[in-house]
Short mmCIF file of C-alpha atoms and ligand atoms in Angstrom, two decimals:
data_model
loop_
_atom_site.label_atom_id
_atom_site.label_comp_id
_atom_site.label_asym_id
_atom_site.label_seq_id
_atom_site.Cartn_x
_atom_site.Cartn_y
_atom_site.Cartn_z
CA MET A 1 -6.69 7.57 -50.22
CA THR A 2 -4.70 10.74 -49.61
CA LYS A 3 -6.21 13.16 -47.11
CA ILE A 4 -6.28 16.73 -48.40
CA ILE A 5 -6.05 18.77 -45.21
CA ASN A 6 -8.56 21.58 -45.46
CA GLY A 7 -7.18 24.74 -43.84
CA LYS A 8 -10.37 26.68 -44.52
CA GLU A 9 -12.46 24.15 -42.61
CA ILE A 10 -10.04 23.92 -39.68
CA SER A 11 -9.60 27.69 -39.44
CA ALA A 12 -13.41 28.14 -39.50
CA TYR A 13 -13.67 25.67 -36.61
CA LEU A 14 -11.02 27.58 -34.64
CA LYS A 15 -12.50 30.98 -35.47
CA ASN A 16 -15.90 29.88 -34.20
CA LYS A 17 -14.37 29.04 -30.84
CA ILE A 18 -12.52 32.39 -30.79
CA LYS A 19 -15.72 34.24 -31.67
CA ASP A 20 -17.40 32.72 -28.60
CA GLU A 21 -14.47 33.81 -26.43
CA VAL A 22 -14.66 37.37 -27.78
CA ALA A 23 -18.41 37.43 -27.07
CA ALA A 24 -17.83 36.13 -23.52
CA LEU A 25 -15.26 38.87 -22.91
CA LYS A 26 -17.74 41.46 -24.19
CA GLN A 27 -20.22 40.23 -21.57
CA ASN A 28 -17.57 41.31 -19.05
CA ASN A 29 -17.29 44.71 -20.79
CA ILE A 30 -13.96 43.79 -22.31
CA ASN A 31 -13.45 44.69 -25.96
CA VAL A 32 -10.67 42.96 -27.86
CA GLY A 33 -8.61 45.29 -30.06
CA LEU A 34 -5.88 44.68 -32.65
CA ALA A 35 -3.78 47.45 -34.20
CA VAL A 36 -2.43 46.66 -37.66
CA ILE A 37 0.30 48.90 -39.08
CA MET A 38 1.23 48.87 -42.72
CA VAL A 39 3.98 51.02 -44.23
CA GLY A 40 4.08 51.58 -48.00
CA ASN A 41 2.22 49.89 -50.82
CA ASN A 42 3.41 46.28 -51.00
CA PRO A 43 0.50 44.58 -52.86
CA ALA A 44 0.86 41.23 -51.03
CA SER A 45 0.90 43.05 -47.66
CA LYS A 46 -2.27 44.91 -48.63
CA VAL A 47 -4.03 41.60 -49.25
CA TYR A 48 -2.78 40.13 -45.94
CA VAL A 49 -3.83 43.25 -43.99
CA ALA A 50 -7.28 43.24 -45.63
CA ASN A 51 -7.72 39.55 -44.71
CA LYS A 52 -6.74 40.25 -41.10
CA GLU A 53 -9.22 43.12 -40.92
CA LYS A 54 -11.95 40.88 -42.33
CA ALA A 55 -11.21 38.18 -39.76
CA CYS A 56 -11.37 40.77 -36.94
CA GLU A 57 -14.74 41.91 -38.19
CA GLN A 58 -16.09 38.33 -38.38
CA LEU A 59 -15.02 37.59 -34.81
CA GLY A 60 -16.05 40.85 -33.16
CA ILE A 61 -12.47 42.06 -32.64
CA ILE A 62 -11.99 45.80 -33.10
CA SER A 63 -9.27 46.50 -35.65
CA TYR A 64 -7.35 49.76 -35.69
CA LYS A 65 -5.66 50.18 -39.05
CA TYR A 66 -2.68 52.48 -39.63
CA GLU A 67 -1.63 52.90 -43.26
CA LEU A 68 1.56 54.92 -43.34
CA PRO A 69 3.28 56.33 -46.43
CA GLU A 70 6.35 54.65 -47.96
CA ASP A 71 8.66 57.46 -46.74
CA THR A 72 7.72 57.05 -43.05
CA THR A 73 10.82 57.35 -40.85
CA ASN A 74 11.94 55.03 -38.05
CA GLU A 75 11.18 57.82 -35.58
CA GLN A 76 7.61 58.27 -36.84
CA LEU A 77 6.93 54.54 -36.72
CA LEU A 78 8.45 54.22 -33.25
CA GLU A 79 6.30 57.12 -32.05
CA LEU A 80 3.14 55.37 -33.27
CA ILE A 81 4.17 52.08 -31.64
CA GLN A 82 4.86 53.83 -28.33
CA LYS A 83 1.41 55.38 -28.48
CA LEU A 84 -0.19 51.96 -29.17
CA ASN A 85 1.92 50.32 -26.46
CA SER A 86 0.28 52.54 -23.87
CA ASP A 87 -3.25 52.48 -25.33
CA ASN A 88 -5.47 50.24 -23.19
CA ASN A 89 -7.92 49.71 -26.05
CA VAL A 90 -5.20 47.99 -28.05
CA ASN A 91 -4.42 44.44 -26.94
CA GLY A 92 -2.32 43.37 -29.90
CA ILE A 93 0.02 45.25 -32.24
CA LEU A 94 1.03 43.87 -35.59
CA CYS A 95 3.47 45.59 -37.91
CA GLN A 96 3.10 44.01 -41.33
CA LEU A 97 6.42 42.80 -42.75
CA PRO A 98 8.37 43.32 -44.91
CA LEU A 99 8.98 46.99 -44.10
CA PRO A 100 10.47 49.31 -46.73
CA ASN A 101 14.28 48.91 -46.89
CA HIS A 102 15.13 52.23 -45.20
CA LEU A 103 13.37 51.14 -42.00
CA ASP A 104 15.15 49.17 -39.26
CA GLU A 105 12.99 46.05 -38.92
CA LYS A 106 14.80 44.79 -35.81
CA LEU A 107 14.47 48.13 -34.03
CA ILE A 108 10.76 48.30 -34.87
CA ILE A 109 9.95 44.72 -33.78
CA ASN A 110 11.89 45.22 -30.55
CA SER A 111 9.92 48.38 -29.75
CA ILE A 112 6.57 46.53 -29.58
CA ASN A 113 5.56 45.75 -25.99
CA PRO A 114 6.12 41.95 -25.74
CA GLU A 115 2.72 41.68 -24.01
CA LYS A 116 1.12 43.04 -27.18
CA ASP A 117 3.38 41.20 -29.64
CA VAL A 118 0.71 38.93 -31.13
CA ASP A 119 3.02 37.91 -33.98
CA ALA A 120 5.48 36.53 -31.39
CA PHE A 121 8.46 38.09 -33.18
CA HIS A 122 9.88 40.05 -30.21
CA PRO A 123 13.12 38.45 -28.88
CA GLN A 124 11.50 38.00 -25.46
CA ASN A 125 8.68 35.94 -26.97
CA VAL A 126 11.08 34.06 -29.25
CA GLY A 127 13.12 33.13 -26.17
CA LYS A 128 10.00 31.94 -24.38
CA ILE A 129 9.13 29.72 -27.35
CA MET A 130 12.64 28.24 -27.15
CA ILE A 131 12.17 27.19 -23.51
CA GLY A 132 8.59 26.05 -24.08
CA ASP A 133 7.07 28.64 -21.74
CA TYR A 134 5.12 30.75 -24.18
CA ASP A 135 2.14 33.10 -24.08
CA TYR A 136 2.02 33.69 -27.82
CA LEU A 137 2.75 31.06 -30.38
CA PRO A 138 4.12 32.16 -33.75
CA CYS A 139 1.02 32.18 -35.95
CA THR A 140 2.10 30.11 -38.98
CA PRO A 141 3.92 27.29 -37.14
CA ALA A 142 1.17 27.17 -34.50
CA GLY A 143 -1.37 26.92 -37.32
CA VAL A 144 0.47 23.87 -38.65
CA ILE A 145 0.39 22.20 -35.22
CA GLU A 146 -3.36 22.94 -34.95
CA MET A 147 -3.89 21.29 -38.34
CA LEU A 148 -1.99 18.16 -37.30
CA ASN A 149 -3.94 17.98 -34.03
CA TYR A 150 -7.27 18.44 -35.81
CA GLU A 151 -6.43 15.58 -38.17
CA ASN A 152 -5.27 13.39 -35.23
CA ILE A 153 -1.79 13.16 -36.71
CA ASP A 154 0.46 12.29 -33.78
CA ILE A 155 3.84 14.04 -33.80
CA THR A 156 5.40 12.03 -30.97
CA SER A 157 8.44 10.01 -32.12
CA LYS A 158 7.90 10.98 -35.76
CA ASN A 159 10.79 12.04 -37.96
CA CYS A 160 9.99 15.66 -38.80
CA VAL A 161 11.92 17.52 -41.48
CA VAL A 162 11.51 21.29 -41.87
CA ILE A 163 12.91 22.85 -45.04
CA GLY A 164 13.67 26.50 -44.23
CA ARG A 165 15.25 28.20 -41.21
CA SER A 166 13.70 31.68 -41.19
CA ASN A 167 12.92 33.32 -37.86
CA ILE A 168 9.26 33.63 -38.88
CA VAL A 169 8.57 30.08 -40.03
CA GLY A 170 11.37 27.50 -40.18
CA LYS A 171 12.99 27.90 -36.75
CA PRO A 172 9.81 28.26 -34.66
CA MET A 173 8.21 25.43 -36.67
CA ALA A 174 11.08 23.14 -35.75
CA MET A 175 10.83 24.21 -32.11
CA LEU A 176 7.09 23.50 -31.90
CA LEU A 177 7.52 20.07 -33.50
CA LEU A 178 10.25 19.39 -30.94
CA HIS A 179 7.99 20.51 -28.06
CA ASN A 180 5.46 18.02 -29.44
CA ASN A 181 8.05 15.22 -29.14
CA GLY A 182 9.01 14.98 -32.81
CA THR A 183 12.58 14.14 -33.83
CA VAL A 184 13.41 17.21 -35.86
CA THR A 185 15.83 17.99 -38.68
CA ILE A 186 16.10 21.52 -40.11
CA CYS A 187 17.28 21.91 -43.72
CA HIS A 188 18.35 25.04 -45.61
CA SER A 189 20.11 26.15 -48.76
CA LYS A 190 23.47 24.71 -47.62
CA THR A 191 22.07 21.28 -46.66
CA LYS A 192 23.67 18.35 -48.46
CA ASN A 193 21.64 15.30 -49.49
CA LEU A 194 18.39 17.24 -49.14
CA LYS A 195 16.43 14.62 -51.06
CA GLU A 196 17.58 11.76 -48.80
CA ILE A 197 16.85 13.75 -45.65
CA CYS A 198 13.39 14.68 -46.91
CA ARG A 199 12.71 11.04 -47.76
CA SER A 200 13.35 10.14 -44.12
CA ALA A 201 10.49 12.40 -42.99
CA ASP A 202 7.22 11.11 -41.59
CA ILE A 203 6.15 14.75 -41.44
CA LEU A 204 7.69 17.09 -44.02
CA VAL A 205 7.18 20.86 -43.73
CA ALA A 206 8.20 23.04 -46.68
CA ALA A 207 8.86 26.74 -45.95
CA ILE A 208 11.23 27.74 -48.73
CA GLY A 209 9.52 30.28 -50.97
CA LYS A 210 10.23 28.41 -54.23
CA PRO A 211 7.32 27.23 -56.37
CA ARG A 212 6.87 23.44 -56.47
CA PHE A 213 10.35 22.84 -55.05
CA VAL A 214 9.41 19.62 -53.23
CA THR A 215 8.89 16.91 -55.83
CA ALA A 216 7.38 13.44 -55.44
CA ASP A 217 10.79 11.72 -55.37
CA MET A 218 11.67 13.72 -52.21
CA VAL A 219 8.72 12.31 -50.27
CA LYS A 220 8.52 9.00 -48.42
CA PRO A 221 5.38 7.06 -49.37
CA GLY A 222 2.76 7.70 -46.69
CA ALA A 223 4.39 10.87 -45.32
CA VAL A 224 2.39 13.89 -44.16
CA VAL A 225 3.34 16.94 -46.24
CA ILE A 226 2.68 20.48 -45.03
CA ASP A 227 3.18 23.27 -47.54
CA VAL A 228 3.77 26.69 -45.98
CA GLY A 229 4.91 28.36 -49.22
CA ILE A 230 2.90 31.07 -50.92
CA ASN A 231 4.32 31.83 -54.34
CA ARG A 232 3.15 33.48 -57.51
CA CYS A 233 3.63 30.96 -60.34
CA GLU A 234 4.37 31.51 -64.01
CA ASP A 235 0.64 31.47 -64.83
CA GLY A 236 0.01 34.20 -62.22
CA LYS A 237 -1.80 31.81 -59.86
CA LEU A 238 -0.83 31.11 -56.25
CA CYS A 239 1.10 27.93 -55.62
CA GLY A 240 3.04 26.40 -52.78
CA ASP A 241 6.55 25.05 -52.32
CA VAL A 242 5.31 21.52 -53.02
CA ASP A 243 4.50 19.99 -56.39
CA PHE A 244 0.98 19.23 -55.17
CA GLU A 245 -0.24 17.39 -58.28
CA ASN A 246 2.44 14.70 -58.04
CA VAL A 247 3.17 14.66 -54.30
CA GLN A 248 -0.48 13.98 -53.46
CA ASN A 249 -0.03 10.55 -55.06
CA VAL A 250 2.76 9.67 -52.61
CA ALA A 251 1.73 11.38 -49.35
CA SER A 252 -0.87 10.08 -46.90
CA ALA A 253 -1.98 13.65 -46.14
CA ILE A 254 -1.12 17.00 -47.71
CA THR A 255 -2.09 20.67 -47.45
CA PRO A 256 -3.09 22.53 -50.62
CA VAL A 257 -2.13 26.10 -51.59
CA PRO A 258 -4.26 28.13 -51.41
CA GLY A 259 -6.63 26.83 -48.72
CA GLY A 260 -4.06 25.14 -46.50
CA VAL A 261 -1.74 26.79 -44.00
CA GLY A 262 -2.62 30.37 -45.08
CA PRO A 263 -6.07 30.59 -43.41
CA MET A 264 -4.63 28.99 -40.25
CA THR A 265 -2.10 31.79 -39.80
CA ILE A 266 -4.87 34.38 -39.53
CA ALA A 267 -6.92 32.26 -37.13
CA LEU A 268 -3.90 31.92 -34.83
CA LEU A 269 -3.32 35.68 -34.97
CA MET A 270 -6.88 36.16 -33.73
CA LYS A 271 -6.29 33.59 -31.00
CA ASN A 272 -3.16 35.43 -29.84
CA THR A 273 -5.08 38.71 -29.76
CA VAL A 274 -7.72 37.20 -27.50
CA THR A 275 -4.95 35.79 -25.27
CA ALA A 276 -3.46 39.31 -25.09
CA ALA A 277 -6.83 40.77 -24.06
CA LYS A 278 -7.20 38.16 -21.32
CA LYS A 279 -3.67 38.79 -20.08
CA MET A 280 -4.23 42.55 -20.00
CA ASN A 281 -7.50 42.29 -18.10
CA PHE A 282 -7.09 39.29 -15.82
CA ASN A 283 -3.33 38.88 -15.20
CA LYS A 284 -2.60 42.33 -13.80
P1 LIG B 301 12.66 33.01 -46.18
O1 LIG B 301 13.07 33.43 -47.55
O2 LIG B 301 12.94 33.90 -45.03
O3 LIG B 301 13.35 31.58 -45.87
C1 LIG B 301 13.42 30.59 -46.85
C2 LIG B 301 14.23 29.44 -46.32
O4 LIG B 301 14.32 28.45 -47.35
C3 LIG B 301 15.67 29.82 -45.95
O5 LIG B 301 16.01 29.27 -44.69
C4 LIG B 301 16.50 29.21 -47.06
O6 LIG B 301 17.79 28.75 -46.65
C5 LIG B 301 15.66 28.02 -47.47
N1 LIG B 301 15.98 27.64 -48.84
C6 LIG B 301 16.02 28.45 -49.94
N2 LIG B 301 16.42 27.74 -51.02
C7 LIG B 301 16.64 26.49 -50.59
C8 LIG B 301 17.07 25.30 -51.23
N3 LIG B 301 17.39 25.28 -52.53
N4 LIG B 301 17.19 24.17 -50.49
C9 LIG B 301 16.88 24.18 -49.17
N5 LIG B 301 16.46 25.28 -48.51
C10 LIG B 301 16.36 26.41 -49.22
O7 LIG B 301 11.11 32.66 -46.27
P2 LIG B 301 9.98 32.52 -45.11
O8 LIG B 301 10.39 31.49 -44.13
O9 LIG B 301 9.60 33.86 -44.62
O10 LIG B 301 8.77 31.98 -45.99
C11 LIG B 301 8.82 30.75 -46.66
C12 LIG B 301 7.60 30.60 -47.53
O11 LIG B 301 6.46 30.57 -46.70
C13 LIG B 301 7.35 31.74 -48.51
O12 LIG B 301 6.76 31.22 -49.68
C14 LIG B 301 6.36 32.64 -47.79
O13 LIG B 301 5.57 33.38 -48.69
C15 LIG B 301 5.53 31.60 -47.09
N6 LIG B 301 4.85 32.08 -45.88
C16 LIG B 301 3.58 31.66 -45.72
C17 LIG B 301 2.87 32.02 -44.60
C18 LIG B 301 1.49 31.49 -44.47
O14 LIG B 301 0.70 32.06 -43.73
N7 LIG B 301 1.15 30.39 -45.11
C19 LIG B 301 3.43 32.89 -43.57
C20 LIG B 301 4.83 33.21 -43.79
C21 LIG B 301 5.50 32.81 -44.92
P3 LIG B 301 18.97 29.75 -46.16
O15 LIG B 301 18.58 30.14 -44.76
O16 LIG B 301 20.18 28.91 -46.22
O17 LIG B 301 18.96 30.91 -47.11
#
């Protein structure tokens, strides 16, 4: 019987624990605050930002929302980030990506104080992830690891294949699987024999951005399949990078879309924000 890994259930479990931590900090007169910046009107970003705000509200985290117009300049955005960097009420700063094309994404990410970089995108935090000495885990890959742990799926000595090498998902995902003693292969658009490599995976993670790209013939019977993809399909509905209907008959465990990795990402963002608040108040 294939296990459908329920991201909603696991994220609710995590969020409950985080809520208790936020309440305990409040007892010590410490409020946890997250600043969320959004530039322009990207509809997907609006949904993500609204979900993050909702999660903050549920957990007792104060959210400070900054909705800036599409024509915001680099200078204006940098000025806001500098202000938030030195605001003691703000523990975490998140700048929703993608930014409009005229903005310099690298410059903006690098301007966020690494201590408040709850997305873990700043080069300093990325470097710390590389050497396994991290304060903040990248939210989506860390969410995947939490799911595997929750389901008692051991990563040690497993062949792990990650399809995708983005800085946000693929690369940090591979690194976290490696830190958990997996034997890791990273695939991308130039990989040859993709199907054969995928079929060698005990744990297969798809982070491609192409609807139903991973088909049943690419999956080893009994493999664990994690679908990070969030795509809009022909029928207008959300779907992942994995052909769920058919792959579920081959895999031993699989995440659905929606209701899989997506809710985990937000829970891990909340966790990082609480970590930031603790660091700011106790690690001076
Ligand atoms: P990117 O577009 O940045 O990266 C996609 C990766 O897939 C690239 O490395 C690319 O290779 C690879 N790829 C593309 N086509 C192929 C192919 N034919 N064969 C093998 N590899 C291929 O996307 P992201 O990493 O940012 O996101 C991936 C997906 O995850 C998206 O659907 C996104 O919406 C979703 N996502 C979900 C989140 C969640 O919370 N669940 C959070 C973040 C993202 P190359 O480098 O060679 O171009």
